[in-house]
XYZ file of N, CA and C in Angstrom:
585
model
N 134.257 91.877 25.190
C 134.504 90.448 25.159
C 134.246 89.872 26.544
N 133.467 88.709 26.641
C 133.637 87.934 27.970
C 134.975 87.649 28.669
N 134.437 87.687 29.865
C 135.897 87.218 30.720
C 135.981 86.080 30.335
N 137.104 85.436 31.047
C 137.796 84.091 30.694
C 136.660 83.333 31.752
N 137.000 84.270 32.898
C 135.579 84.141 34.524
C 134.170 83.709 33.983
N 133.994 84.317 33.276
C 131.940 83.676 33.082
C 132.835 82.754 32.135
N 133.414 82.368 31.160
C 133.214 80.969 30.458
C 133.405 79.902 31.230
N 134.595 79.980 32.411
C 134.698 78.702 33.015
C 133.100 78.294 33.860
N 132.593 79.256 34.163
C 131.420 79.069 35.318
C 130.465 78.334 34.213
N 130.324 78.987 33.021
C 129.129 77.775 31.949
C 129.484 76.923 31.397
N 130.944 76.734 31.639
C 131.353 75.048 31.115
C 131.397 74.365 32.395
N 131.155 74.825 33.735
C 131.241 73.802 35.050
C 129.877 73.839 34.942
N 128.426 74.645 34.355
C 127.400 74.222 34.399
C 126.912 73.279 33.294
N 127.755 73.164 32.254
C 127.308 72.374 31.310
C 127.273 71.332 31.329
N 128.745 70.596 32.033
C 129.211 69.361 32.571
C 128.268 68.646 33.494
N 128.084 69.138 34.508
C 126.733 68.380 35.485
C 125.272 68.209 34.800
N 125.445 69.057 33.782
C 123.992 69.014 32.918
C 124.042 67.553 32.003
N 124.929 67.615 31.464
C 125.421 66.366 30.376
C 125.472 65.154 31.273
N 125.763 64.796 31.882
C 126.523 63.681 33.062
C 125.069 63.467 33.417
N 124.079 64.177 34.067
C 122.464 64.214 34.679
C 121.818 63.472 33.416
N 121.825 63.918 31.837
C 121.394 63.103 30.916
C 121.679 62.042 30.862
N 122.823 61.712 30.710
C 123.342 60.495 30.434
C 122.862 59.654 31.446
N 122.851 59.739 32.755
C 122.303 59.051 33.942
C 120.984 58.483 33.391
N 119.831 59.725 33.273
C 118.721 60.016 33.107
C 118.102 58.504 31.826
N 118.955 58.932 30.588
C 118.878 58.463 29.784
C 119.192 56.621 30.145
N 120.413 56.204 30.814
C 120.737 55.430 31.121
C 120.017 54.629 32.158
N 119.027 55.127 33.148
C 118.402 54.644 33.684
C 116.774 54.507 32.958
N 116.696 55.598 31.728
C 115.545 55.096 31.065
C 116.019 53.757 30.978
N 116.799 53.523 29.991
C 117.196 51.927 29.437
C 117.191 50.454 29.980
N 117.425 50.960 31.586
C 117.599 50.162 32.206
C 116.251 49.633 32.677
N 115.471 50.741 32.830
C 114.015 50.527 32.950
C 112.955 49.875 31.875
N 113.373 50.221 31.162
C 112.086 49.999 29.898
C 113.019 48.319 30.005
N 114.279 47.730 30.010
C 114.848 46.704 29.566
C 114.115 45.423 30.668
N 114.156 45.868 32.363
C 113.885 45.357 33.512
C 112.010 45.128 33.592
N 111.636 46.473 33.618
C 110.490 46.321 33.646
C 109.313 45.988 32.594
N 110.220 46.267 31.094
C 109.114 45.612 30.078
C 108.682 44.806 29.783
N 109.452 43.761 30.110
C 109.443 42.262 30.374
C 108.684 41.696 31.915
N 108.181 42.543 32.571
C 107.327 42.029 33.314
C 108.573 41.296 34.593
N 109.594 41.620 34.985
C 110.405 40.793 35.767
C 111.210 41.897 36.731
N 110.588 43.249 36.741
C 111.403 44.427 37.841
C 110.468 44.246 38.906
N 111.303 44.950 39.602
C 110.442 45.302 41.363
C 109.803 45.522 41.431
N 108.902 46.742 40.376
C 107.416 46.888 40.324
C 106.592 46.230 39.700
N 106.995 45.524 38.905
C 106.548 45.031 37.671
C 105.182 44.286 38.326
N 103.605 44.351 37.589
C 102.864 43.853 38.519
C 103.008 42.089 38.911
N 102.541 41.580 39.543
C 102.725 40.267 40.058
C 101.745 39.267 39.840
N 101.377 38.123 39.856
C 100.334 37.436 40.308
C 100.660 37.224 41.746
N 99.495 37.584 43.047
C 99.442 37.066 44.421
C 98.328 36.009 44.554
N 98.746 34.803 45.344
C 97.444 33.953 45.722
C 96.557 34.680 46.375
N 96.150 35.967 46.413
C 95.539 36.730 46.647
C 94.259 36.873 45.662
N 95.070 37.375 44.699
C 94.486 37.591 43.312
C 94.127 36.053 42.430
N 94.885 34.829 42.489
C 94.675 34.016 41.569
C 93.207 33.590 42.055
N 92.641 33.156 40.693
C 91.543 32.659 40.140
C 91.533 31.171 41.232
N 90.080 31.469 41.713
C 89.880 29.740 42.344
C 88.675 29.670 42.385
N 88.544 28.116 41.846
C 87.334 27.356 41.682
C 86.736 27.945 40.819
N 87.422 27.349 39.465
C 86.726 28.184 38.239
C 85.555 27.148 37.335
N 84.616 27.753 37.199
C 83.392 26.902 36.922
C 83.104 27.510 35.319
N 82.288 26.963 34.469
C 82.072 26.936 32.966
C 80.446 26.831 33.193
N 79.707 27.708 32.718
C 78.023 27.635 32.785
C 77.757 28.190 31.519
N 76.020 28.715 31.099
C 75.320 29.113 30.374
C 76.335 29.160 29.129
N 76.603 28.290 28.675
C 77.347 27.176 27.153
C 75.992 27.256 26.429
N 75.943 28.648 25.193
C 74.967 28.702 24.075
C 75.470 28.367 22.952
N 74.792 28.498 21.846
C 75.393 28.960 20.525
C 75.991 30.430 20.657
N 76.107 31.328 21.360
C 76.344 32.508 21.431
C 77.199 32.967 22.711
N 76.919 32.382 23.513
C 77.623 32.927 24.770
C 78.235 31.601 25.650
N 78.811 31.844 26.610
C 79.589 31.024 27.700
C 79.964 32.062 28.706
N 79.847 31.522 30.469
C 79.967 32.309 31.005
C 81.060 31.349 32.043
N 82.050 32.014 32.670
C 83.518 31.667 33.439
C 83.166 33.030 35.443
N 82.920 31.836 35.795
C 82.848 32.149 37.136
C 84.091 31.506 38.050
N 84.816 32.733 38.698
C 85.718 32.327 39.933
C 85.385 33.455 41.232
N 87.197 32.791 42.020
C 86.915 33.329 43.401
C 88.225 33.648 43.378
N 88.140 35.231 43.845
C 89.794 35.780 44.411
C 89.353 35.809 46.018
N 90.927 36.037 46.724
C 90.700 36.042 48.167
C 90.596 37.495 48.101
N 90.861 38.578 47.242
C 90.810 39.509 47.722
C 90.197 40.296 46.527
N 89.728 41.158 46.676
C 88.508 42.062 45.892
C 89.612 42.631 44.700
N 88.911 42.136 43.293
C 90.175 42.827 42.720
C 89.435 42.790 41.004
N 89.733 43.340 39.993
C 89.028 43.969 38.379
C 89.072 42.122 38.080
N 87.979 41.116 37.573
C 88.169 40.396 36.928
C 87.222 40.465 35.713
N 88.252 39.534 34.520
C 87.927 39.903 33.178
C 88.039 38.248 32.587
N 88.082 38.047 31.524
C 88.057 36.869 30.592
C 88.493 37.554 29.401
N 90.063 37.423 28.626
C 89.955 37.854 27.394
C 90.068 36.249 26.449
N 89.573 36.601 24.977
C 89.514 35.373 24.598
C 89.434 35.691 23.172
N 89.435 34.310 22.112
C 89.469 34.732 20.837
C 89.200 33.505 20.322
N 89.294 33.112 18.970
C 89.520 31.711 17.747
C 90.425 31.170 17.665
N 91.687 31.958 17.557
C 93.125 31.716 18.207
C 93.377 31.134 19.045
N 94.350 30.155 19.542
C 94.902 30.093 20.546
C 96.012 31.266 21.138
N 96.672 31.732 20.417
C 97.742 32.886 20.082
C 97.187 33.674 19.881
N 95.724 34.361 19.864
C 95.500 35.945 19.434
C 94.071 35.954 20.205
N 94.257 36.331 21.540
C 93.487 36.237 22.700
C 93.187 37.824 22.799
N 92.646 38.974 21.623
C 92.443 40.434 21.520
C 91.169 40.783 21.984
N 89.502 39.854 22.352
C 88.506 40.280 22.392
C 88.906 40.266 23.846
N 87.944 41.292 24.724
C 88.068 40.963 26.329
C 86.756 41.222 26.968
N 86.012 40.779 27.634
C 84.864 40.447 28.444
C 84.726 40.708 30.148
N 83.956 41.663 30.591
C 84.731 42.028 31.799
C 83.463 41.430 32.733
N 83.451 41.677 33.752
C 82.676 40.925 34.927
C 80.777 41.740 34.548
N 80.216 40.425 34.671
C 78.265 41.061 33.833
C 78.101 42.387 34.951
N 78.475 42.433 36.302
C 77.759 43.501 36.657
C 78.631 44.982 36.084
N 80.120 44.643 35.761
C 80.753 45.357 35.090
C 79.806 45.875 33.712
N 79.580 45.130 32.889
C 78.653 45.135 31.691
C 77.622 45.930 31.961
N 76.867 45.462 32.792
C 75.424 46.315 32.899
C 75.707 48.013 33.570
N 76.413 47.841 34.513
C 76.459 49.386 34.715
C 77.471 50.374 33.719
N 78.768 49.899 33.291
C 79.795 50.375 32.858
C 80.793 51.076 33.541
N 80.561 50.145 34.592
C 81.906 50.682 35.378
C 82.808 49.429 35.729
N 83.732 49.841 36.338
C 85.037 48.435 36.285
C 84.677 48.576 37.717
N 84.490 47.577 38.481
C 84.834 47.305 39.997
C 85.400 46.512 40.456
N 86.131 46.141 41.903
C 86.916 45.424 42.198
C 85.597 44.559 43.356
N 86.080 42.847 42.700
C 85.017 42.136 43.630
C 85.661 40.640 43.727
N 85.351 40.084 44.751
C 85.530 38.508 45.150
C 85.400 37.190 44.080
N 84.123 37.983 44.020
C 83.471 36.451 43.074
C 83.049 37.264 41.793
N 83.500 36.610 41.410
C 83.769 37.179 39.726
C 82.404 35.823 38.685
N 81.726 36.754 37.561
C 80.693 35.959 36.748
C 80.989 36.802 35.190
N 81.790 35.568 34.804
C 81.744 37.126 33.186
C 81.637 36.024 32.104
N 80.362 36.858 31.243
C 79.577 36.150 30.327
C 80.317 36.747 29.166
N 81.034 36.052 28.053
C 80.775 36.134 26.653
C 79.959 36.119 26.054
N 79.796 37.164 25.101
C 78.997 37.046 24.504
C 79.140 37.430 22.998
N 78.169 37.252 21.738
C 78.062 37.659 20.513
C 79.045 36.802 20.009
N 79.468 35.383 20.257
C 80.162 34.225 19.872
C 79.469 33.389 18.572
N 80.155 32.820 17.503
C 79.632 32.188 16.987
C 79.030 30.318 17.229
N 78.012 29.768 16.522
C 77.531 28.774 17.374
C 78.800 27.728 16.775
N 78.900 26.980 17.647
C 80.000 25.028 16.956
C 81.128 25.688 16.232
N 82.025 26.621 17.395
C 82.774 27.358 17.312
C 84.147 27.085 18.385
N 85.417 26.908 18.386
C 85.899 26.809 19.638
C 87.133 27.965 19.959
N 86.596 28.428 20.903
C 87.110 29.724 21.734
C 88.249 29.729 22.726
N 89.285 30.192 22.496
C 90.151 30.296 23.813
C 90.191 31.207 24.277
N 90.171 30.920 25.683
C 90.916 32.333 26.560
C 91.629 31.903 27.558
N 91.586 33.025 28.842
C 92.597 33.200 29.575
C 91.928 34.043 30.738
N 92.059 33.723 31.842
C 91.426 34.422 32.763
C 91.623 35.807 32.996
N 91.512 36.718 33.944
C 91.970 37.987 34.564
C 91.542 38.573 35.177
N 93.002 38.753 36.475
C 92.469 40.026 37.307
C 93.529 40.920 37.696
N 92.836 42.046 37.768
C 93.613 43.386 38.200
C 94.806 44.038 36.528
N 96.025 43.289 36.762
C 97.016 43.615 35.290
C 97.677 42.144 34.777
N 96.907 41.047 35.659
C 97.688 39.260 35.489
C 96.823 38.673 34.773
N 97.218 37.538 34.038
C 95.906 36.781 32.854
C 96.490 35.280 33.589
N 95.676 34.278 33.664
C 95.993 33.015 33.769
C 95.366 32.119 33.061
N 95.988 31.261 32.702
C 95.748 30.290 31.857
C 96.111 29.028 32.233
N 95.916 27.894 31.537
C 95.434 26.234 31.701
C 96.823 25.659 31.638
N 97.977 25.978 32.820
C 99.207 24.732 32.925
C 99.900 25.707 31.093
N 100.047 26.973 31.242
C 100.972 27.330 29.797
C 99.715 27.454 28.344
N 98.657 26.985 28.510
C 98.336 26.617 27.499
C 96.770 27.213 27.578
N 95.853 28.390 26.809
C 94.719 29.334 27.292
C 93.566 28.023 27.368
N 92.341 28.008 28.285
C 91.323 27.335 28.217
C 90.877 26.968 26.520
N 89.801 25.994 26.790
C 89.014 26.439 25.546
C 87.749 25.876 25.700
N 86.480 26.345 24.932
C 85.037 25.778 24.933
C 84.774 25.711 23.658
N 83.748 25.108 23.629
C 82.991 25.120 22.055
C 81.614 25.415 22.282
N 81.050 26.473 21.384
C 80.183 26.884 21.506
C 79.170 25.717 20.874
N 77.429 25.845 21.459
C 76.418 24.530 21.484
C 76.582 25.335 19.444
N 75.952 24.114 18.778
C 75.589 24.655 17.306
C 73.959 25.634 17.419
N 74.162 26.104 16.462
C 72.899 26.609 16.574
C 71.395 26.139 16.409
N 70.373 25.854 17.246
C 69.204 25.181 17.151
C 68.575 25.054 15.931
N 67.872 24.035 15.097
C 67.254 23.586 14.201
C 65.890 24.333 14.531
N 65.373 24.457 16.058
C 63.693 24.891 15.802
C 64.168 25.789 17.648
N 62.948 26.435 17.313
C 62.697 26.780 19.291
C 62.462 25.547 19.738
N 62.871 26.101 21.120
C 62.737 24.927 22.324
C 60.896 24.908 22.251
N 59.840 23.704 22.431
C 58.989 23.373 22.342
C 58.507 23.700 23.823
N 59.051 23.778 24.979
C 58.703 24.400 26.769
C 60.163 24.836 26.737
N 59.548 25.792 27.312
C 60.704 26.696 28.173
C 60.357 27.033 29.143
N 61.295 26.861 29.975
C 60.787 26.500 31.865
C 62.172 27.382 32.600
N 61.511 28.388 33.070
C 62.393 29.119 34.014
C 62.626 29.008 35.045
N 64.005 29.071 35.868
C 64.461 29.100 37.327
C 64.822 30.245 38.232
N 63.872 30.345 38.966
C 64.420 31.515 39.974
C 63.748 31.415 41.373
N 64.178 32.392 42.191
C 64.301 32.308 43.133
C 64.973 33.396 44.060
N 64.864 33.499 45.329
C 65.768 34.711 46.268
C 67.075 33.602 47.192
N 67.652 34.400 47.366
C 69.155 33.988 48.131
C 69.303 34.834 49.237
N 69.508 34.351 50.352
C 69.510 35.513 51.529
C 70.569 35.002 52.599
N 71.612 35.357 53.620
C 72.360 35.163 54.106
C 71.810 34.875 55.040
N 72.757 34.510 56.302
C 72.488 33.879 57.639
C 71.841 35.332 58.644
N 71.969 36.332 57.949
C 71.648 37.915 58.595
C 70.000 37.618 57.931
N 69.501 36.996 57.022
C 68.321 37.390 56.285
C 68.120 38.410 55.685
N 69.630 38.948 55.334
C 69.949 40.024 54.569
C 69.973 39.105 53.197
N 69.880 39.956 52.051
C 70.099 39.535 50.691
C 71.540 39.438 50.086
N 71.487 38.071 49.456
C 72.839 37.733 49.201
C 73.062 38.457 47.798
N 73.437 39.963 47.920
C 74.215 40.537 46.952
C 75.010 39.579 46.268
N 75.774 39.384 45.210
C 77.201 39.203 44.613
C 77.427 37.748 44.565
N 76.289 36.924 45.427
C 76.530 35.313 45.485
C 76.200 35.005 43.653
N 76.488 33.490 43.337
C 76.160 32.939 42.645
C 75.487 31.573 42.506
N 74.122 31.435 42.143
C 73.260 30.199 41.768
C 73.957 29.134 40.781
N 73.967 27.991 40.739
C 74.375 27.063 40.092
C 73.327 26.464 40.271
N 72.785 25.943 38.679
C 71.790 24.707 38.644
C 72.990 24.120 37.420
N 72.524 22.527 38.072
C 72.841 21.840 36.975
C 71.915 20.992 36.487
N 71.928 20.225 35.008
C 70.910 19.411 34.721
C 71.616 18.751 33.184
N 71.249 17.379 33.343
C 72.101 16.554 32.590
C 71.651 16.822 31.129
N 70.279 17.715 30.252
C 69.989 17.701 29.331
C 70.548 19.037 28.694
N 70.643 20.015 29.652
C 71.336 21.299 28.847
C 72.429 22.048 30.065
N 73.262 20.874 30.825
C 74.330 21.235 31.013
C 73.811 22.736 32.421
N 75.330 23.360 32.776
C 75.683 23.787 34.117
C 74.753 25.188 33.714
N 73.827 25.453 34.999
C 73.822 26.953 34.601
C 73.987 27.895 35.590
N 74.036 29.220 35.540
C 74.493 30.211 36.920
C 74.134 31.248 36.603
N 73.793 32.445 37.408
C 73.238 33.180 37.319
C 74.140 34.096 38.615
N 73.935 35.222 38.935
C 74.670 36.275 39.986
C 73.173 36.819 40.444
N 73.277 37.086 42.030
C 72.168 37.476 42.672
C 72.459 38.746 43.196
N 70.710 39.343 42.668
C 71.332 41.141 42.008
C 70.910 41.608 44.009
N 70.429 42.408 43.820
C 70.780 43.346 45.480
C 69.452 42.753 46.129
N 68.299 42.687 45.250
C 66.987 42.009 45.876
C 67.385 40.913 46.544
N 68.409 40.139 46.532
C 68.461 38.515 46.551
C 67.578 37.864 45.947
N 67.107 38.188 44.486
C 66.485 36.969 43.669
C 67.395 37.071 42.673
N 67.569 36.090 41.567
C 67.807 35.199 40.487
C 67.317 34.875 39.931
């Protein structure tokens, strides 16, 4: 038969074991309660760092729309958006994001929707890094152009190179033309500095 000696020693180890759960457990709760809600110490933040500035609306198709801003500091921007005002599930990440397939962190942000229907109206919501922003509480919205009756009869292209005060090529800048018959357009200037 066991001593009386080893039972007390595994009921003084059992006790600190139980008491460690309960903690354990108790500080799950406290966590998932603080931080799920987006309002604990870690919880991520919006910084005027990160917020969206000088947000511009261009290349408005039957199919696509593209949402250009500026963070102060290099960081993942996205556009999620939908038909909904309330069910904002499709998400659209920055075009050079698109073309390579990788996520990068950058300044000036250009992210095109696309595969939209035409005389359609779309909401979203901006994003960068793990924060979404939206219009004063309430997500943007556009309406997509309807879809054309015939081809355009001329089609007349714009381009050009962009080069800095180095006469280096303006990587990552963005072109804006505007024109009063088919509206704002923009484009991102790839490593050549043309557009």
């Amino acid at each position: 038969a066991p001593s009386k000696k080893t039972k007390s020693r595994a009921a003084k180890r059992q006790i600190p074991t139980a008491i460690g759960l309960l903690i354990l457990f108790a500080a799950l709760i406290s966590g998932v309660l603080l931080f799920g809600q987006g309002t604990g110490v870690f919880a991520p933040r919006a910084t005027p760092e990160t917020t969206p500035k000088n947000i511009q609306v261009s290349n408005v198709t039957d199919k696509t729309f593209t949402v250009s801003f500026y963070t102060d500091e290099s960081t993942v921007g996205f556009v999620k958006y939908g038909l909904e005002a309330n069910s904002l599930k499709q998400q659209a990440s920055d075009d050079r994001d698109q073309l390579s397939g990788i996520v990068k962190d950058y300044r000036l942000h250009h992210v095109t929707v696309r595969g939209l229907e035409p005389g359609m109206t779309y909401h979203y919501v901006l994003g960068t890094g793990s924060n979404t922003f939206d219009n004063q509480g309430q997500p943007y919205s556009i309406t997509t152009a309807a879809k054309p009756s015939q081809s355009p009869t001329s089609n007349q292209t714009v381009y050009g190179n962009v080069y800095g005060p180095d006469g280096e090529p303006a990587e990552g800048a963005i072109v804006y033309v505007s024109n009063d018959e088919i509206g704002d357009l923009s484009s991102i200037v790839k490593a050549s500095g043309s557009f």
